[in-house]
Amino acid sequence: MENYQMFFPVSSPSNMENNFSQVLFDNFHGDTSIGLLPDMKTGRFNQVAEVKELVENGRFVGPEIEIKSTGGDCCRKKGKKIKKHRYAFETRSRVDILDDGYRWRKYGQKAVKNNKFPRNYYRCTHQGCNVKKQVQRLTKDETVVLTTYEGVHTHHIDKPIDNFQHILNQMQIYTPF
DNA sequence: CGTCTTTGACCCGCGC
DNA sequence: GCGCGGGTCAAAGACG
């Protein structure tokens, strides 16, 4: 139970968690959007290689993606293959930043090829927590925001959200099919 | 004054 | 080797 992370934590382990897990399951499981990352050359979404489904107690908890490190910061030992949990999902939202309860610091913004919207890079500000996320709005559908989480939070949320509806009000998970 | 955003520079991997 | 694209750093500025 310790080695996976809810995308949007809830402050109380009520059936709210189950509801939200189901929403995530419905959108990640199967052949639709699990492990999908955008291909900027084609504007399409490709299934990432080496995606494994993380299942605990018979319950889908998210894709695991093995990525090759490129060297540079503390988490990228050059030439070494490291495992990181990375979750990508689409939401329909007018706001780019969903308030998921954690505090994020923006550390970069890059123009992406074949996309008129820049990609934004955020890092969790909690000490010792190295979770990152990328947020990008899609050119082909401006109402869709692609959020990619990388890593696992080592702490509890900074801003507890008691109302599950509050999250849903900000977003509408987009099912491409 | 502390925290956060902005943004140009830099680094690295990859394809040609 | 070179250019391109993606990811990160860090200084400067904005803001509460």
XYZ file of C-alpha atoms (C1' of nucleotides) in Angstrom:
209
model
C 0.000 0.000 0.000
C 2.927 2.332 0.463
C 4.327 2.269 -3.017
C 1.568 3.842 -4.957
C 0.079 7.246 -4.945
C -3.370 8.537 -5.587
C -3.389 11.206 -8.256
C -5.674 13.343 -6.209
C -5.502 12.519 -2.560
C -8.459 12.865 -0.328
C -8.235 13.781 3.297
C -10.461 11.033 4.563
C -10.443 7.413 3.476
C -14.128 7.356 2.804
C -15.866 5.792 -0.168
C -14.952 9.013 -1.916
C -11.584 7.396 -2.556
C -13.258 4.416 -4.106
C -15.330 6.625 -6.342
C -12.318 8.469 -7.549
C -10.299 5.316 -8.016
C -13.082 4.059 -10.180
C -13.005 7.210 -12.253
C -9.274 6.815 -12.714
C -9.635 3.142 -13.442
C -12.249 3.788 -16.075
C -10.018 6.264 -17.792
C -6.687 4.516 -17.487
C -7.527 0.894 -17.763
C -8.094 -0.889 -21.015
C -6.970 0.304 -24.400
C -7.895 3.938 -24.276
C -5.490 6.121 -22.401
C -3.264 3.967 -20.266
C 0.358 4.915 -20.714
C -0.420 7.405 -23.414
C 1.995 10.198 -24.013
C 1.791 12.803 -26.751
C 3.830 12.468 -29.879
C 4.613 16.031 -30.853
C 5.580 15.049 -34.368
C 2.234 13.569 -35.204
C 0.053 15.322 -32.677
C -1.231 11.929 -31.670
C -0.944 9.926 -28.523
C 1.311 6.959 -28.477
C 1.405 4.142 -26.023
C 4.681 4.342 -24.184
C 6.937 1.340 -24.318
C 7.627 -0.608 -21.193
C 4.413 0.330 -19.531
C 3.362 -2.083 -16.875
C 0.098 -2.008 -15.054
C 0.542 -1.684 -11.362
C -1.978 -3.895 -9.729
C -2.198 -4.377 -6.029
C -4.677 -6.720 -4.436
C -6.285 -7.134 -7.802
C -6.822 -3.434 -8.122
C -5.341 -1.297 -10.844
C -3.346 1.508 -9.300
C -1.636 2.992 -12.346
C 0.872 2.435 -15.085
C 4.555 2.040 -14.361
C 6.881 3.359 -16.999
C 10.534 2.559 -17.221
C 12.443 5.512 -18.564
C 16.083 5.890 -19.367
C 17.878 8.514 -17.381
C 19.754 11.211 -19.238
C 22.060 12.540 -16.588
C 21.952 16.021 -15.090
C 20.197 16.365 -11.760
C 20.088 14.297 -8.623
C 17.657 11.768 -10.033
C 19.281 11.270 -13.362
C 22.393 9.193 -13.029
C 23.968 9.336 -16.442
C 23.559 6.245 -18.530
C 21.773 4.391 -15.802
C 18.332 3.046 -16.315
C 16.132 4.040 -13.485
C 12.532 3.285 -12.776
C 10.085 6.037 -12.206
C 6.391 6.055 -11.819
C 4.896 8.322 -14.393
C 1.222 8.898 -14.932
C -0.232 10.796 -17.846
C -3.862 11.683 -18.133
C -6.080 14.111 -19.936
C -8.611 16.406 -18.378
C -11.050 18.849 -19.817
C -10.581 22.061 -17.923
C -10.536 25.777 -18.469
C -7.722 26.087 -15.939
C -4.328 24.577 -16.561
C -3.491 23.947 -12.948
C -5.736 21.614 -11.050
C -5.659 22.151 -7.322
C -4.712 18.642 -6.242
C -3.807 19.622 -2.701
C -0.047 19.690 -3.125
C 2.073 22.804 -3.423
C 3.942 23.090 -6.699
C 6.696 25.384 -7.824
C 7.064 26.145 -11.471
C 10.640 25.626 -12.610
C 10.395 25.802 -16.341
C 8.348 26.428 -19.405
C 9.157 25.239 -22.880
C 7.663 25.799 -26.253
C 6.829 22.425 -27.708
C 7.220 21.606 -31.356
C 3.960 21.492 -33.309
C 2.058 22.815 -30.341
C 1.051 26.407 -29.881
C 0.788 26.020 -26.127
C 3.924 25.809 -24.002
C 4.610 22.928 -21.657
C 4.927 23.882 -18.020
C 7.159 22.082 -15.555
C 6.338 21.931 -11.853
C 8.074 20.405 -8.853
C 6.589 19.622 -5.463
C 7.851 22.177 -2.948
C 7.764 19.826 0.017
C 11.232 19.224 1.423
C 12.652 15.939 0.268
C 9.796 15.283 -2.105
C 10.952 15.120 -5.672
C 7.671 14.660 -7.476
C 7.378 16.503 -10.752
C 4.560 17.185 -13.101
C 4.214 18.541 -16.594
C 1.141 20.378 -17.743
C 0.324 20.997 -21.360
C -2.723 22.093 -23.265
C -3.319 20.319 -26.549
C -3.372 22.177 -29.821
C -5.821 19.819 -31.415
C -8.318 20.383 -28.629
C -7.713 23.481 -26.552
C -10.076 22.342 -23.864
C -7.929 19.330 -23.063
C -5.065 19.569 -20.604
C -2.509 16.783 -20.442
C -0.949 16.351 -17.011
C 1.978 14.034 -16.442
C 2.987 13.129 -12.890
C 6.420 11.702 -12.230
C 7.417 10.183 -8.921
C 5.643 9.495 -5.677
C 4.922 11.984 -2.921
C 6.728 11.199 0.305
C 4.373 13.218 2.436
C 0.758 14.020 3.015
C -1.048 16.728 1.121
C -0.439 20.328 2.130
C -3.940 21.549 1.472
C -6.464 18.885 2.418
C -9.467 18.791 0.166
C -12.537 17.484 1.905
C -14.938 17.871 -0.922
C -14.498 15.434 -3.764
C -16.942 17.446 -5.788
C -14.514 20.350 -5.530
C -12.053 18.429 -7.650
C -14.636 17.357 -10.135
C -15.781 20.924 -10.486
C -12.323 21.841 -11.709
C -11.964 19.038 -14.115
C -13.796 16.695 -16.300
C -11.812 13.637 -17.193
C -11.754 13.326 -20.897
C -12.386 9.985 -22.495
C -11.171 10.128 -26.085
C -13.502 7.378 -27.245
C 11.194 39.283 3.461
C 9.851 34.918 1.862
C 7.790 32.635 -1.893
C 6.758 32.080 -6.491
C 7.002 33.045 -11.621
C 9.439 34.247 -15.693
C 12.745 33.366 -19.042
C 17.168 32.882 -21.313
C 20.979 29.875 -21.009
C 22.719 25.549 -20.554
C 23.070 20.472 -20.788
C 22.116 16.096 -22.752
C 20.336 12.516 -25.874
C 19.215 11.351 -30.360
C 18.898 11.275 -35.339
C 21.076 12.391 -39.520
C 30.185 16.293 -35.672
C 26.186 19.033 -35.824
C 21.611 20.579 -35.139
C 17.336 19.945 -32.906
C 14.246 19.170 -29.189
C 13.295 18.260 -24.413
C 14.360 19.042 -19.622
C 16.568 21.808 -15.958
C 18.965 25.658 -13.773
C 19.275 30.013 -11.804
C 19.133 35.050 -11.762
C 15.948 38.650 -11.726
C 11.672 40.456 -10.854
C 6.814 40.388 -9.042
C 3.784 39.839 -5.388
C 1.531 39.399 -0.871
